[in-house]
XYZ file of C-alpha atoms in Angstrom:
654
model
C -2.602 17.315 33.367
C -4.010 20.757 34.199
C -1.546 23.052 35.946
C -2.472 24.803 39.166
C -4.085 28.212 39.007
C -1.927 31.242 39.651
C -3.064 33.436 42.585
C -4.314 36.285 40.322
C -6.470 33.889 38.297
C -7.813 32.205 41.413
C -8.762 35.632 42.810
C -10.451 36.518 39.511
C -12.558 33.334 39.624
C -13.474 34.004 43.254
C -14.505 37.589 42.485
C -16.540 36.487 39.460
C -18.416 33.919 41.550
C -19.089 36.481 44.296
C -20.431 39.039 41.794
C -22.663 36.499 40.041
C -23.893 35.237 43.391
C -25.017 38.800 44.208
C -26.694 38.992 40.779
C -28.499 35.730 41.474
C -29.660 36.929 44.912
C -31.098 40.036 43.267
C -33.655 37.821 41.501
C -35.101 36.455 44.754
C -38.640 37.719 45.361
C -39.932 38.804 48.713
C -41.788 35.662 49.686
C -39.168 33.256 48.254
C -35.869 32.242 49.870
C -34.484 30.627 46.662
C -33.212 32.886 43.890
C -34.769 32.551 40.467
C -31.482 32.264 38.525
C -27.952 31.255 39.502
C -25.304 32.061 36.824
C -22.509 31.511 39.338
C -22.807 27.716 38.839
C -21.066 28.019 35.474
C -18.190 30.040 36.987
C -17.786 27.449 39.765
C -17.504 24.697 37.149
C -14.845 26.567 35.144
C -12.946 27.452 38.313
C -12.584 23.815 39.379
C -11.755 22.640 35.835
C -8.974 25.207 35.590
C -7.384 23.980 38.819
C -5.213 20.872 39.098
C -7.166 17.804 40.341
C -4.655 17.479 43.184
C -5.564 20.979 44.388
C -9.335 20.713 44.197
C -9.628 21.776 47.858
C -8.126 25.156 46.931
C -11.266 25.735 44.880
C -14.022 23.941 46.761
C -13.186 25.411 50.170
C -13.218 29.101 49.092
C -16.165 28.407 46.796
C -18.282 27.183 49.695
C -17.087 29.997 51.965
C -17.856 32.733 49.407
C -21.297 31.272 48.809
C -22.162 31.141 52.502
C -20.842 34.631 53.171
C -22.637 36.313 50.261
C -26.047 34.659 50.728
C -26.056 35.283 54.488
C -25.076 38.901 53.852
C -28.021 39.247 51.478
C -30.615 38.032 53.997
C -30.544 34.218 53.898
C -30.560 32.334 57.193
C -27.291 30.721 58.287
C -28.797 27.215 58.005
C -29.895 27.727 54.425
C -26.600 29.430 53.657
C -24.555 26.507 54.960
C -26.640 23.907 53.119
C -26.531 26.095 49.996
C -22.722 26.260 50.172
C -22.579 22.484 50.608
C -24.901 21.975 47.646
C -22.707 24.125 45.359
C -19.557 22.317 46.476
C -21.096 18.865 45.951
C -22.689 19.864 42.662
C -19.445 21.300 41.243
C -17.214 18.509 42.545
C -19.430 15.708 41.204
C -19.860 17.378 37.788
C -16.117 17.864 37.321
C -15.353 14.350 38.576
C -17.735 12.846 36.016
C -16.370 15.057 33.247
C -12.824 13.919 33.963
C -13.981 10.318 33.737
C -16.251 10.649 30.695
C -14.462 13.341 28.664
C -10.686 13.012 29.147
C -10.043 14.977 25.932
C -11.601 18.219 27.179
C -9.790 21.251 28.595
C -9.580 20.837 32.347
C -9.849 17.029 32.166
C -6.516 16.290 30.568
C -7.121 17.255 26.931
C -7.390 20.312 24.716
C -10.925 20.113 23.290
C -14.191 21.700 24.295
C -17.836 20.730 23.859
C -17.694 21.072 20.080
C -18.360 17.368 19.562
C -21.720 15.619 20.053
C -20.169 13.182 22.496
C -18.613 15.857 24.708
C -21.774 17.917 24.607
C -23.949 14.980 25.653
C -21.497 13.918 28.364
C -21.315 17.476 29.752
C -25.092 17.724 29.903
C -25.327 14.318 31.651
C -22.601 15.185 34.190
C -24.254 18.540 34.908
C -27.621 16.849 35.374
C -26.195 14.388 37.920
C -24.292 17.055 39.830
C -27.147 19.541 39.887
C -29.623 16.845 40.983
C -27.452 16.026 44.002
C -27.038 19.718 44.777
C -30.807 20.226 44.557
C -31.380 17.456 47.102
C -28.896 19.005 49.563
C -30.323 22.502 49.066
C -33.911 21.338 49.502
C -32.883 19.489 52.656
C -31.485 22.780 54.005
C -34.761 24.581 53.347
C -36.653 21.823 55.165
C -34.280 21.921 58.159
C -34.647 25.699 58.287
C -38.438 25.382 58.325
C -38.946 27.178 55.012
C -41.876 26.133 52.830
C -40.946 23.124 50.666
C -43.122 21.820 47.818
C -42.621 19.416 44.926
C -41.542 22.325 42.757
C -38.765 23.401 45.165
C -36.093 20.811 44.190
C -37.074 21.221 40.540
C -36.589 24.994 40.702
C -33.253 24.559 42.510
C -32.106 22.032 39.852
C -33.268 24.237 36.958
C -31.499 27.398 38.058
C -28.171 25.624 38.618
C -28.144 23.473 35.465
C -29.088 26.568 33.484
C -26.034 28.358 34.901
C -23.787 25.378 34.095
C -25.057 24.930 30.514
C -25.006 28.632 29.680
C -22.205 30.407 31.531
C -20.161 27.221 31.964
C -20.505 25.994 28.356
C -19.865 29.380 26.752
C -16.998 30.024 29.127
C -15.410 26.664 28.252
C -15.715 27.457 24.533
C -14.073 30.820 25.217
C -11.250 28.981 27.011
C -10.699 26.799 23.944
C -10.972 29.800 21.593
C -8.243 31.590 23.562
C -5.812 28.684 23.929
C -6.334 26.460 20.865
C -6.300 27.076 17.087
C -9.863 27.001 15.827
C -10.527 26.715 12.101
C -13.208 28.750 10.435
C -16.182 27.077 8.816
C -15.216 25.603 5.453
C -18.326 27.093 3.912
C -18.815 29.722 6.610
C -20.248 33.204 6.537
C -18.546 36.573 6.293
C -18.237 39.211 8.985
C -21.015 41.116 7.240
C -23.313 38.113 7.492
C -22.417 37.740 11.193
C -23.396 41.371 11.847
C -26.623 40.791 9.912
C -27.411 37.705 12.030
C -26.934 39.672 15.241
C -29.047 42.660 14.164
C -31.897 40.641 12.690
C -32.023 38.005 15.454
C -31.872 40.500 18.339
C -34.558 42.648 16.750
C -36.809 39.671 16.021
C -36.337 38.274 19.531
C -37.459 41.578 21.038
C -40.396 41.758 18.644
C -41.453 38.149 19.375
C -41.406 38.764 23.118
C -43.307 42.033 22.880
C -46.308 40.372 21.235
C -48.650 37.978 23.055
C -48.748 35.060 20.598
C -46.793 31.840 21.368
C -44.428 31.973 18.391
C -41.171 32.638 20.266
C -39.873 29.253 19.079
C -38.881 31.051 15.867
C -35.854 32.333 17.771
C -34.368 28.830 17.470
C -34.087 29.366 13.709
C -31.558 32.166 14.326
C -29.563 29.843 16.599
C -29.368 27.271 13.791
C -28.385 29.968 11.274
C -25.450 31.249 13.358
C -24.212 27.778 14.408
C -24.273 26.459 10.843
C -22.424 29.409 9.324
C -19.947 30.436 12.016
C -17.581 28.753 14.531
C -19.198 27.296 17.611
C -17.931 29.857 20.127
C -19.275 32.990 18.313
C -22.507 31.087 17.638
C -22.793 30.118 21.323
C -22.285 33.767 22.361
C -25.038 34.728 19.960
C -27.401 32.063 21.295
C -26.632 33.060 24.899
C -27.419 36.700 24.088
C -30.774 35.728 22.596
C -31.567 33.606 25.667
C -30.622 36.426 28.052
C -32.858 38.835 26.133
C -35.719 36.351 26.321
C -35.199 35.744 30.074
C -34.893 39.479 30.838
C -38.095 40.326 28.941
C -39.937 37.487 30.713
C -38.771 38.660 34.155
C -40.036 42.168 33.345
C -43.501 40.829 32.489
C -43.261 40.813 28.681
C -43.714 38.007 26.201
C -45.917 34.925 26.157
C -44.215 33.452 29.272
C -45.424 36.444 31.343
C -48.950 35.087 31.149
C -48.001 32.260 33.527
C -49.453 33.137 36.934
C -46.804 31.586 39.183
C -43.503 33.481 39.000
C -41.387 30.391 39.740
C -43.093 28.474 36.931
C -42.638 31.475 34.650
C -38.909 31.580 35.328
C -38.633 27.805 34.943
C -40.180 27.976 31.450
C -38.008 30.988 30.525
C -34.843 29.174 31.606
C -35.952 26.086 29.722
C -36.355 28.232 26.588
C -32.938 29.793 27.158
C -31.279 26.374 27.522
C -33.143 25.064 24.457
C -31.852 27.924 22.284
C -28.292 27.495 23.506
C -28.240 23.706 23.333
C -29.713 23.803 19.834
C -26.934 26.157 18.754
C -24.285 23.977 20.429
C -25.654 20.810 18.858
C -25.792 22.315 15.372
C -22.307 23.778 15.899
C -20.940 20.407 17.048
C -22.428 18.639 14.045
C -21.095 21.353 11.730
C -17.658 20.926 13.286
C -17.810 17.193 12.602
C -18.832 17.831 9.015
C -15.944 20.307 8.635
C -13.504 17.825 10.162
C -14.689 15.042 7.863
C -14.488 17.337 4.843
C -10.996 18.497 5.843
C -9.856 14.889 6.420
C -11.273 13.827 3.072
C -9.637 16.762 1.337
C -6.307 15.963 2.980
C -6.633 12.286 2.095
C -7.481 13.182 -1.495
C -4.489 15.517 -1.693
C -2.240 12.819 -0.229
C -3.629 10.259 -2.681
C -3.001 12.653 -5.566
C 0.531 13.251 -4.322
C 1.165 9.514 -3.984
C -0.298 8.896 -7.434
C 1.976 11.573 -8.866
C 4.955 10.092 -7.035
C 4.060 6.616 -8.262
C 3.764 7.915 -11.816
C 7.209 9.539 -11.547
C 8.666 6.325 -10.129
C 7.211 4.140 -12.875
C 8.326 6.586 -15.551
C 11.873 6.508 -14.211
C 12.071 2.683 -14.082
C 14.252 0.762 -16.527
C 11.693 -2.051 -16.582
C 8.670 -1.627 -18.775
C 5.240 -1.737 -17.121
C 2.035 -2.410 -19.079
C -1.437 -2.767 -17.534
C -3.986 -4.652 -19.626
C -7.736 -4.486 -19.109
C -9.823 -7.711 -19.003
C -10.130 -7.591 -22.813
C -6.346 -7.497 -23.221
C -6.181 -3.857 -24.295
C -3.411 -1.595 -23.008
C -4.793 0.630 -20.269
C -1.575 2.100 -18.830
C 2.109 2.026 -19.633
C 5.341 3.706 -18.571
C 8.146 5.311 -20.530
C 10.358 2.220 -20.690
C 7.586 0.096 -22.237
C 6.778 2.796 -24.783
C 10.434 3.147 -25.761
C 10.687 -0.623 -26.211
C 7.483 -0.667 -28.236
C 8.815 2.007 -30.604
C 12.038 0.016 -31.100
C 9.897 -2.881 -32.275
C 7.474 -0.711 -34.291
C 9.300 2.522 -35.218
C 7.073 5.300 -36.499
C 3.845 3.849 -35.063
C 1.686 5.643 -32.532
C 1.983 4.751 -28.857
C -1.276 2.811 -28.959
C -0.392 0.750 -32.039
C 3.215 0.150 -30.981
C 2.184 -1.077 -27.511
C -0.579 -3.279 -28.948
C 1.928 -4.914 -31.347
C 4.462 -5.407 -28.536
C 1.879 -6.999 -26.231
C 0.758 -9.326 -29.011
C 4.367 -10.443 -29.604
C 4.933 -11.076 -25.901
C 1.696 -12.824 -24.998
C 1.575 -15.101 -28.045
C 5.180 -15.613 -29.122
C 6.505 -17.939 -31.780
C 7.763 -21.081 -29.934
C 10.987 -20.867 -31.942
C 11.748 -17.541 -30.220
C 11.308 -18.658 -26.580
C 13.305 -20.549 -23.940
C 11.913 -23.839 -25.222
C 14.133 -23.602 -28.328
C 17.223 -21.696 -27.154
C 19.327 -22.815 -24.223
C 20.388 -19.377 -23.009
C 16.790 -18.232 -22.603
C 14.761 -18.749 -19.467
C 11.049 -19.390 -19.057
C 9.316 -16.119 -19.835
C 12.039 -14.898 -22.238
C 10.831 -13.846 -25.683
C 13.013 -12.940 -28.663
C 11.563 -10.156 -30.837
C 13.136 -9.486 -34.254
C 13.687 -5.844 -35.204
C 13.350 -4.357 -38.658
C 17.094 -3.674 -38.668
C 17.781 -7.410 -38.635
C 18.846 -7.427 -34.977
C 16.849 -9.006 -32.198
C 15.943 -8.012 -28.669
C 15.365 -10.450 -25.783
C 12.658 -9.461 -23.320
C 12.113 -11.196 -19.972
C 8.355 -11.106 -19.319
C 6.558 -11.667 -16.045
C 2.933 -10.967 -15.292
C 0.563 -10.835 -12.393
C -3.145 -10.330 -11.907
C -4.311 -7.037 -10.387
C -7.424 -7.841 -8.401
C -10.174 -5.252 -8.124
C -13.140 -5.000 -5.809
C -15.519 -4.979 -8.782
C -15.193 -6.378 -12.279
C -12.648 -8.722 -13.807
C -8.991 -8.497 -12.786
C -6.460 -6.574 -14.866
C -3.051 -7.934 -15.850
C 0.317 -6.319 -15.145
C 3.173 -7.089 -17.531
C 6.709 -6.383 -16.354
C 9.175 -6.194 -19.253
C 12.946 -6.283 -18.853
C 15.344 -6.229 -21.752
C 18.032 -8.903 -21.183
C 19.587 -9.087 -24.656
C 23.199 -8.608 -23.563
C 22.863 -10.831 -20.514
C 21.322 -13.748 -22.401
C 23.764 -13.529 -25.293
C 26.660 -13.770 -22.819
C 25.224 -16.932 -21.263
C 25.477 -19.019 -24.419
C 29.323 -19.400 -24.571
C 29.568 -19.633 -20.777
C 26.960 -22.355 -20.628
C 28.643 -24.264 -23.411
C 32.042 -23.964 -21.770
C 30.794 -25.122 -18.350
C 28.933 -28.069 -19.835
C 31.877 -29.119 -22.024
C 34.454 -28.744 -19.247
C 32.419 -30.773 -16.778
C 31.724 -33.448 -19.379
C 35.362 -33.706 -20.516
C 36.616 -34.072 -16.940
C 34.445 -37.078 -16.326
C 36.414 -39.360 -18.672
C 39.890 -38.975 -17.145
C 38.456 -39.059 -13.658
C 36.649 -42.330 -14.369
C 39.966 -43.831 -15.553
C 41.716 -42.651 -12.383
C 39.021 -44.208 -10.198
C 39.233 -47.512 -12.104
C 43.026 -47.769 -11.817
C 42.912 -46.902 -8.110
C 40.309 -49.604 -7.533
C 42.367 -52.212 -9.434
C 45.536 -51.268 -7.555
C 43.785 -51.518 -4.186
C 42.301 -54.912 -5.055
C 45.765 -56.327 -5.962
C 47.280 -55.422 -2.617
C 47.427 -57.840 0.282
C 45.176 -57.053 3.237
C 47.099 -55.055 5.815
C 49.510 -53.618 3.239
C 50.875 -50.154 4.124
C 49.887 -48.849 0.677
C 46.230 -49.956 0.931
C 44.969 -47.133 3.147
C 46.488 -44.339 1.003
C 44.959 -45.897 -2.124
C 41.521 -46.097 -0.421
C 41.815 -42.423 0.546
C 42.708 -41.514 -3.029
C 39.750 -43.572 -4.241
C 37.347 -41.739 -1.890
C 38.752 -38.378 -2.999
C 38.251 -39.328 -6.640
C 34.652 -40.350 -5.883
C 34.048 -37.012 -4.182
C 35.547 -35.224 -7.169
C 33.190 -37.182 -9.405
C 30.228 -36.005 -7.335
C 31.433 -32.429 -7.593
C 31.846 -32.645 -11.386
C 28.384 -34.178 -11.627
C 26.904 -31.359 -9.604
C 28.754 -28.780 -11.735
C 27.324 -30.336 -14.877
C 23.838 -30.385 -13.350
C 24.249 -26.730 -12.335
C 25.347 -25.787 -15.853
C 22.358 -27.592 -17.325
C 20.018 -25.975 -14.786
C 21.429 -22.539 -15.532
C 21.513 -22.668 -19.315
C 20.008 -25.907 -20.532
C 16.995 -25.922 -22.790
C 13.688 -25.628 -20.943
C 10.456 -26.975 -22.383
C 7.767 -25.812 -19.978
C 4.452 -27.585 -19.821
C 1.764 -28.331 -17.245
C 3.130 -30.843 -14.716
C 1.236 -32.363 -11.764
C 2.959 -32.320 -8.381
C 0.943 -35.043 -6.651
C -0.950 -38.099 -7.734
C 0.215 -41.100 -9.796
C 2.961 -40.032 -12.200
C 3.362 -36.683 -10.431
C 6.751 -35.247 -9.518
C 6.492 -36.413 -5.913
C 5.679 -39.920 -7.103
C 8.753 -39.851 -9.341
C 11.157 -38.848 -6.556
C 9.668 -41.187 -3.938
C 12.327 -43.760 -4.808
C 14.806 -41.642 -2.886
C 13.031 -42.496 0.397
C 14.244 -45.220 2.729
C 11.997 -48.053 3.898
C 10.956 -46.157 7.040
C 10.930 -42.627 5.597
C 7.574 -40.856 5.241
C 6.520 -38.305 2.616
C 3.102 -36.707 3.142
C 1.344 -34.559 0.566
C -2.240 -33.667 -0.291
C -3.512 -35.569 -3.355
C -4.841 -32.360 -4.931
C -1.764 -30.150 -4.964
C -2.060 -27.612 -7.806
C -0.165 -28.371 -10.984
C 2.618 -26.110 -12.238
C 3.825 -24.952 -15.645
C 7.524 -25.863 -15.722
C 10.174 -27.961 -17.409
C 9.541 -31.539 -16.189
C 13.237 -32.505 -15.992
C 14.245 -29.346 -14.127
C 11.227 -29.662 -11.823
C 12.112 -33.279 -11.002
C 15.677 -32.203 -10.229
C 14.433 -29.336 -8.023
C 12.056 -31.478 -5.936
C 14.505 -34.398 -5.931
C 17.277 -32.273 -4.468
C 15.036 -30.940 -1.675
C 13.588 -34.391 -0.845
C 17.059 -35.919 -1.049
C 18.399 -33.323 1.386
C 15.550 -34.090 3.775
C 16.480 -37.774 3.716
C 20.224 -37.097 3.873
C 20.039 -34.642 6.776
C 17.541 -36.568 8.916
C 18.380 -36.861 12.578
C 20.727 -39.786 13.231
C 18.783 -42.884 14.126
C 15.425 -41.430 13.016
C 13.608 -41.932 9.698
C 13.013 -38.879 7.516
C 9.577 -37.263 7.812
C 8.716 -34.928 4.922
C 5.556 -32.851 4.389
C 4.778 -31.112 1.088
C 2.199 -28.317 0.887
C 1.150 -26.168 -2.077
C -1.440 -23.548 -2.943
C -2.384 -21.238 -5.804
C -1.478 -17.584 -5.375
C -2.506 -15.488 -8.361
C -0.694 -16.824 -11.428
C 1.850 -18.739 -9.294
C 1.896 -21.895 -7.177
C 3.658 -21.658 -3.825
C 5.219 -24.935 -2.574
C 6.581 -25.704 0.877
C 8.722 -28.786 1.658
C 9.167 -29.328 5.388
C 11.308 -31.942 7.180
C 12.106 -32.846 10.769
C 15.858 -33.054 10.251
C 18.819 -31.265 11.792
C 17.635 -27.855 10.545
C 19.508 -24.719 9.493
C 20.808 -21.992 11.789
C 19.240 -18.552 11.351
C 22.496 -16.962 10.212
C 22.945 -19.665 7.568
C 19.496 -19.475 5.936
C 20.572 -16.979 3.245
C 24.051 -18.453 2.756
C 23.074 -22.059 1.980
C 22.039 -21.091 -1.576
C 25.581 -20.003 -2.436
C 27.715 -22.354 -4.501
C 29.884 -24.729 -2.461
C 28.589 -23.357 0.844
C 27.949 -25.941 3.583
C 26.903 -24.950 7.091
C 29.081 -25.887 10.010
C 26.358 -28.092 11.516
C 26.418 -30.549 8.550
C 30.008 -30.197 7.294
C 31.407 -32.370 10.099
C 28.847 -35.176 9.925
C 27.499 -35.316 6.349
C 29.216 -35.537 2.956
C 28.282 -33.219 0.104
C 29.501 -30.639 -2.387
C 27.360 -27.630 -1.418
C 25.859 -27.347 -4.916
C 22.400 -28.852 -4.453
C 20.572 -25.807 -3.123
C 22.355 -23.542 -5.600
C 20.969 -25.756 -8.379
C 17.485 -25.481 -6.819
C 17.736 -21.686 -6.730
C 18.845 -21.536 -10.358
C 15.918 -23.701 -11.512
C 13.378 -21.662 -9.567
C 14.811 -18.348 -10.819
C 14.761 -19.556 -14.427
C 11.057 -20.160 -13.937
C 10.587 -16.594 -12.711
C 10.328 -17.416 -9.014
C 12.286 -17.343 -5.770
C 13.208 -19.862 -3.079
C 13.887 -19.293 0.590
C 14.561 -21.197 3.770
C 11.961 -20.141 6.305
C 12.845 -19.491 9.966
C 11.897 -22.344 12.315
C 12.266 -22.881 16.068
C 15.451 -24.701 17.123
C 15.117 -28.423 16.594
C 12.016 -28.114 14.372
C 13.717 -29.078 11.097
C 13.776 -27.120 7.858
C 11.089 -25.541 5.631
C 11.875 -24.542 2.030
C 9.379 -22.379 0.152
C 9.474 -21.635 -3.582
C 7.042 -20.533 -6.260
C 6.548 -21.646 -9.869
C 4.155 -20.647 -12.675
C 0.711 -22.160 -12.217
C -0.626 -24.562 -14.776
C -3.064 -22.854 -17.116
C -1.925 -19.333 -16.099
C -1.890 -16.773 -18.954
C 1.465 -16.816 -20.604
C 2.725 -19.701 -18.479
C 3.937 -17.577 -15.570
């Protein structure tokens, strides 16, 4: 919001308006009441813009009083003086009101800009036209009331002199205000101070020459306005255009130039003012367009610099990564790589060039020997490839890939390479131990359960020992479930995976295979055209079976389970969602339920279980290069699990 004017500045504006009013009155001819020019209109506009909107009366009241006093003192009748003061007040108030509505970014309207944009320039001209038209009607009415001669040209002349003052003194003054208070950039491809001096000398001289000869070629002055506005900032260019217009108007008023041939003096001044406004508006328009071009160029330059900086930062980030990154073009050739991938390539092909080493590495990874993948070795996951080195050692690389879509042309492929040799080699004995331990515990536990059952059957009903034996039998059964889940988890974590294309829906699909887990009233809905996946069939059946089994197990008491399965292709992956209407999962439990042995408080008290099922699901999904999550749902809306697997037919199987 504009601050209120200080008393010294308010006095300066008042004095400037009084002086320019005297100057305007000096152009009135003997048989005319109305002055020929009125530069004070521009000062009045700037005065009100500089004042706070809440204190507009502090400008409009003295403005009207100064106008009435000066014009009456210079020979105008009191009636015309009063109507003239009212016309200036109405004209200035309406123009500023419209500017504050249409151009809130300008100085004096709440912003910091000036008329250096096409929109602000057009809005200023429109607001000035409306305000000056209303002022012309009030002023003409005053002449009619006073009994002065009024013709069709009278309101037009009144309008022309005031809008000329607004668009010349007001516009240039507003640009000067911005130049003084705001940082203004020079033209990106602007001229030098020497060129500016040349423009002034040549244009002033040519304007004088053109107005001293009788031929109608004064329009050539506009070329100098375009020259200065295109090469220099808008404010200096506007000053230059205003100077040329003042020279043209002065020469016309003194009877020189082609406009002096017009017989009627009022018409002569009207045409001269029109020429003056045309020169200035042309310069302002060209300057505004040049400013927009400069702003666009500066924004593009800044964006390009930011993009270069981000590209450099991205290059530094990729070079510092431990994972190897390789980008392949549609023909499978290496287009980009980072330091980790090149180092890995030179371990596989020592002594080769970067290009040859990367090409050999990509060939090994994209078309591996089946004997050196997760299908043949238990400790390897889907996407793991074993590459033999010349030293006799081997390196295990976990490979994942994704398509990089482009607006034009075929997509590129991104390979992410991670060496997991030590990690995978450590899994083999752990996996064997877990599988053996779980398997060996099953035998003794089965014997315990059998003896407990026989002992309970031999007891008489109502015996005091029967209930403890039944409790021991239930505990042994629960221990059996836990050992079974541990064995399944060990197999899911390190068992052999033989990935192939597997349908999710349809006859023989995974959902069809697990449908036996449903009760007679349970419902499982799935689209018949769910996309197929590339996964180990046994592990996939265990994954989907666990999630469907949970949906049935944790259905609301007394209600049948309702399960919906959705799936869609996303790049080289298939995203699957399994939704139920069961008891649901609390928000603070959604990340914890995938931990081993974790069971949320809502199900622990009412449902049996070991807390291993979802951990098994997570292990299976992760071994297939994906992730699984429990999505947030409104209270009472059930549970939604989302996971992703390699898509069937995707390059490299995921």
